Amino acid sequence: YEIVSRDWSSDVCSSDLLVARKKGVISGIDMASLVFLSINSKIEINQKVKDGNEVEEKQCLLTAKGRTIDLLTAERTALNFLSHLSGIATLTSKFVLAVKPHPVKILATRKTLPGLRDLQLRAVVSGGGCVHRRNLSDGILIKENHQMFLDPETILASAQKDRSPLHRVEIEVQDFNILTTVLENPPDVIMLDNFSDEELPLAIRQIK
């Protein structure tokens, strides 16, 4: 970023330019604008890009014009949001590009920072990824710790019987024995949990 004037007088106006430090994918540009406007609604914002846009090094992302003291108050928080979310979008885009020849999708984890889930999942989408699920009520997920108390076959049958038609049933599978059992009454989604690089292709062929 660049501040044209650094006079701390409350009456002096400046222009603040947010510029990309390196090539990447943008996310959080609206959030950055809101940070400036939350300090002073009279700040003039001009967004040069949108979420999901690919940008080049030194490309201008946003300009803000207003009182110098207001711009300096807002800039670090605005940059933190923009940098963090654009970092997620950029990394996601690399995974999406890597699997582009194949009929697969890159999904977001639900393990997000407190208070930032919506923004972080939106950043994944900006990078070309998809949302796995936003919260525990989005579907029935049978995890490994559930299977410590009941066998996967029993839990799976109960879930498929009791679920809403709007919800999918998903089960975590840790080895080939459990996978074989699960495939006798397959759910909507099978999550191959901690399979090795060598095991994954074998499991995918077995699932078909």
CSV table of C-alpha atoms in Angstrom, one decimal:
chain,number,residue,atom,x,y,z
A,1,TYR,CA,0.0,0.0,0.0
A,2,GLU,CA,1.1,3.6,-0.3
A,3,ILE,CA,-0.1,6.7,1.5
A,4,VAL,CA,0.3,9.8,-0.5
A,5,SER,CA,0.4,12.2,2.5
A,6,ARG,CA,1.5,11.4,6.0
A,7,ASP,CA,0.3,14.6,7.8
A,8,TRP,CA,-1.5,13.5,11.0
A,9,SER,CA,-3.6,16.7,11.1
A,10,SER,CA,-7.2,15.7,11.3
A,11,ASP,CA,-8.1,18.2,8.5
A,12,VAL,CA,-5.6,16.9,6.0
A,13,CYS,CA,-6.9,14.5,3.3
A,14,SER,CA,-4.8,11.8,1.6
A,15,SER,CA,-5.2,9.0,-0.9
A,16,ASP,CA,-4.5,5.4,0.2
A,17,LEU,CA,-3.6,2.9,-2.5
A,18,LEU,CA,-3.7,-0.9,-1.8
A,19,VAL,CA,-1.4,-2.6,-4.3
A,20,ALA,CA,-0.8,-6.3,-4.8
A,21,ARG,CA,2.6,-7.4,-3.6
A,22,LYS,CA,2.6,-10.5,-5.8
A,23,LYS,CA,0.5,-12.4,-8.3
A,24,GLY,CA,-2.6,-14.1,-6.9
A,25,VAL,CA,-6.3,-14.4,-6.5
A,26,ILE,CA,-8.3,-11.7,-4.7
A,27,SER,CA,-10.8,-12.3,-1.8
A,28,GLY,CA,-11.9,-9.9,0.8
A,29,ILE,CA,-11.9,-6.7,-1.2
A,30,ASP,CA,-15.5,-5.8,0.0
A,31,MET,CA,-14.4,-6.5,3.6
A,32,ALA,CA,-11.4,-4.1,3.2
A,33,SER,CA,-13.7,-1.4,1.9
A,34,LEU,CA,-16.0,-1.9,4.9
A,35,VAL,CA,-13.1,-1.5,7.3
A,36,PHE,CA,-12.4,2.0,5.9
A,37,LEU,CA,-16.0,3.0,5.9
A,38,SER,CA,-16.5,1.8,9.5
A,39,ILE,CA,-13.9,4.3,10.5
A,40,ASN,CA,-15.5,7.1,8.5
A,41,SER,CA,-18.4,6.7,6.2
A,42,LYS,CA,-17.3,9.7,4.2
A,43,ILE,CA,-14.1,8.0,2.9
A,44,GLU,CA,-14.3,7.7,-0.9
A,45,ILE,CA,-13.6,4.0,-1.9
A,46,ASN,CA,-12.9,2.9,-5.4
A,47,GLN,CA,-12.5,-0.9,-5.8
A,48,LYS,CA,-10.4,-1.8,-8.8
A,49,VAL,CA,-11.0,-5.6,-8.6
A,50,LYS,CA,-13.6,-8.1,-7.5
A,51,ASP,CA,-13.3,-11.2,-5.4
A,52,GLY,CA,-12.1,-14.1,-7.6
A,53,ASN,CA,-10.1,-11.8,-9.9
A,54,GLU,CA,-6.6,-12.9,-10.7
A,55,VAL,CA,-4.1,-10.0,-10.2
A,56,GLU,CA,-0.5,-9.3,-11.1
A,57,GLU,CA,2.3,-7.9,-9.0
A,58,LYS,CA,1.9,-4.2,-8.3
A,59,GLN,CA,-1.6,-4.0,-9.6
A,60,CYS,CA,-3.8,-1.5,-7.8
A,61,LEU,CA,-6.7,-3.2,-5.9
A,62,LEU,CA,-8.4,-0.4,-4.1
A,63,THR,CA,-8.1,3.4,-3.6
A,64,ALA,CA,-9.4,5.2,-0.5
A,65,LYS,CA,-9.5,9.0,-0.2
A,66,GLY,CA,-10.3,10.8,3.1
A,67,ARG,CA,-8.8,12.2,6.2
A,68,THR,CA,-5.2,11.0,6.7
A,69,ILE,CA,-5.8,10.0,10.3
A,70,ASP,CA,-8.9,7.9,9.3
A,71,LEU,CA,-6.9,6.1,6.5
A,72,LEU,CA,-4.0,5.3,8.9
A,73,THR,CA,-6.5,4.0,11.5
A,74,ALA,CA,-8.2,1.6,9.0
A,75,GLU,CA,-5.3,0.5,6.8
A,76,ARG,CA,-3.7,-2.3,8.9
A,77,THR,CA,-7.0,-4.0,9.6
A,78,ALA,CA,-8.1,-3.7,6.0
A,79,LEU,CA,-4.8,-5.1,4.8
A,80,ASN,CA,-5.0,-8.0,7.3
A,81,PHE,CA,-8.4,-9.1,6.0
A,82,LEU,CA,-7.4,-8.7,2.4
A,83,SER,CA,-4.1,-10.5,2.7
A,84,HIS,CA,-5.4,-13.4,4.8
A,85,LEU,CA,-8.4,-14.0,2.6
A,86,SER,CA,-6.6,-13.5,-0.7
A,87,GLY,CA,-3.9,-16.0,0.6
A,88,ILE,CA,-6.7,-18.6,1.0
A,89,ALA,CA,-8.1,-17.9,-2.4
A,90,THR,CA,-4.7,-18.0,-4.1
A,91,LEU,CA,-3.7,-21.3,-2.4
A,92,THR,CA,-7.1,-22.8,-3.3
A,93,SER,CA,-6.6,-21.8,-6.9
A,94,LYS,CA,-3.4,-23.8,-7.0
A,95,PHE,CA,-5.1,-26.9,-5.9
A,96,VAL,CA,-8.0,-26.3,-8.4
A,97,LEU,CA,-5.5,-25.9,-11.2
A,98,ALA,CA,-3.6,-29.0,-10.2
A,99,VAL,CA,-6.7,-31.3,-10.5
A,100,LYS,CA,-8.1,-29.5,-13.5
A,101,PRO,CA,-7.6,-32.5,-15.9
A,102,HIS,CA,-9.6,-34.7,-13.5
A,103,PRO,CA,-13.4,-34.8,-12.7
A,104,VAL,CA,-12.9,-33.8,-9.0
A,105,LYS,CA,-13.6,-30.8,-6.9
A,106,ILE,CA,-11.6,-29.1,-4.2
A,107,LEU,CA,-13.6,-28.8,-1.0
A,108,ALA,CA,-13.0,-26.6,2.1
A,109,THR,CA,-12.4,-27.9,5.5
A,110,ARG,CA,-14.8,-26.8,8.3
A,111,LYS,CA,-11.8,-26.1,10.6
A,112,THR,CA,-11.9,-22.4,10.3
A,113,LEU,CA,-10.8,-19.6,12.7
A,114,PRO,CA,-13.4,-18.4,15.2
A,115,GLY,CA,-15.6,-15.7,13.8
A,116,LEU,CA,-14.1,-15.9,10.3
A,117,ARG,CA,-15.8,-19.0,8.9
A,118,ASP,CA,-18.1,-17.3,6.4
A,119,LEU,CA,-15.2,-15.1,5.1
A,120,GLN,CA,-12.8,-18.0,4.9
A,121,LEU,CA,-15.2,-20.3,3.1
A,122,ARG,CA,-16.0,-17.4,0.7
A,123,ALA,CA,-12.3,-17.1,0.0
A,124,VAL,CA,-12.2,-20.8,-0.9
A,125,VAL,CA,-15.0,-20.2,-3.4
A,126,SER,CA,-13.2,-17.1,-4.8
A,127,GLY,CA,-10.3,-19.4,-5.5
A,128,GLY,CA,-12.5,-21.9,-7.4
A,129,GLY,CA,-13.1,-24.3,-4.6
A,130,CYS,CA,-16.4,-25.5,-3.1
A,131,VAL,CA,-17.8,-25.6,0.4
A,132,HIS,CA,-17.9,-29.1,2.0
A,133,ARG,CA,-20.3,-28.1,4.8
A,134,ARG,CA,-20.8,-25.0,6.9
A,135,ASN,CA,-21.8,-26.5,10.2
A,136,LEU,CA,-22.8,-29.8,11.8
A,137,SER,CA,-26.5,-29.4,10.7
A,138,ASP,CA,-25.6,-29.5,7.0
A,139,GLY,CA,-25.6,-33.3,6.9
A,140,ILE,CA,-24.9,-36.5,8.9
A,141,LEU,CA,-21.2,-37.1,9.3
A,142,ILE,CA,-20.3,-40.4,10.9
A,143,LYS,CA,-16.8,-39.9,12.3
A,144,GLU,CA,-14.2,-42.3,13.6
A,145,ASN,CA,-15.0,-41.5,17.3
A,146,HIS,CA,-18.7,-42.5,16.6
A,147,GLN,CA,-17.4,-45.8,15.3
A,148,MET,CA,-15.6,-46.5,18.6
A,149,PHE,CA,-19.0,-47.0,20.2
A,150,LEU,CA,-21.1,-48.7,17.5
A,151,ASP,CA,-20.0,-50.6,14.3
A,152,PRO,CA,-20.1,-48.5,11.1
A,153,GLU,CA,-22.8,-50.8,9.6
A,154,THR,CA,-25.2,-50.2,12.4
A,155,ILE,CA,-24.6,-46.4,12.5
A,156,LEU,CA,-24.9,-46.1,8.7
A,157,ALA,CA,-28.2,-48.0,8.6
A,158,SER,CA,-29.6,-45.9,11.3
A,159,ALA,CA,-28.5,-42.6,9.7
A,160,GLN,CA,-29.9,-43.6,6.3
A,161,LYS,CA,-33.2,-44.5,7.9
A,162,ASP,CA,-33.6,-41.4,10.0
A,163,ARG,CA,-32.1,-38.7,7.8
A,164,SER,CA,-34.0,-35.8,6.1
A,165,PRO,CA,-34.4,-36.2,2.3
A,166,LEU,CA,-32.5,-32.9,2.2
A,167,HIS,CA,-29.4,-34.2,4.0
A,168,ARG,CA,-26.6,-36.4,2.8
A,169,VAL,CA,-25.0,-39.2,4.9
A,170,GLU,CA,-21.2,-39.2,5.0
A,171,ILE,CA,-18.9,-41.6,6.7
A,172,GLU,CA,-15.2,-41.5,7.5
A,173,VAL,CA,-13.3,-44.6,6.5
A,174,GLN,CA,-9.9,-45.4,8.0
A,175,ASP,CA,-9.0,-48.7,6.4
A,176,PHE,CA,-10.0,-51.2,3.6
A,177,ASN,CA,-11.9,-53.5,6.0
A,178,ILE,CA,-14.3,-50.7,7.0
A,179,LEU,CA,-14.5,-49.6,3.4
A,180,THR,CA,-15.6,-53.1,2.3
A,181,THR,CA,-18.3,-53.1,5.0
A,182,VAL,CA,-19.5,-49.6,4.1
A,183,LEU,CA,-19.8,-50.4,0.4
A,184,GLU,CA,-22.4,-53.1,1.2
A,185,ASN,CA,-24.8,-50.2,2.1
A,186,PRO,CA,-23.1,-47.2,0.5
A,187,PRO,CA,-23.8,-43.7,1.8
A,188,ASP,CA,-23.8,-40.5,-0.2
A,189,VAL,CA,-20.2,-39.7,0.6
A,190,ILE,CA,-17.2,-41.8,1.7
A,191,MET,CA,-14.4,-39.8,3.2
A,192,LEU,CA,-11.0,-41.7,2.9
A,193,ASP,CA,-9.5,-40.6,6.2
A,194,ASN,CA,-5.6,-40.6,6.3
A,195,PHE,CA,-5.2,-43.0,3.5
A,196,SER,CA,-1.6,-43.0,2.1
A,197,ASP,CA,-0.8,-41.9,-1.5
A,198,GLU,CA,-0.4,-45.6,-2.4
A,199,GLU,CA,-3.7,-46.6,-0.8
A,200,LEU,CA,-5.9,-43.9,-2.3
A,201,PRO,CA,-6.0,-45.1,-5.9
A,202,LEU,CA,-6.8,-48.7,-4.7
A,203,ALA,CA,-9.6,-47.4,-2.5
A,204,ILE,CA,-11.0,-45.2,-5.3
A,205,ARG,CA,-11.1,-48.2,-7.7
A,206,GLN,CA,-12.9,-50.3,-5.1
A,207,ILE,CA,-15.5,-47.5,-4.6
A,208,LYS,CA,-15.9,-47.0,-8.4
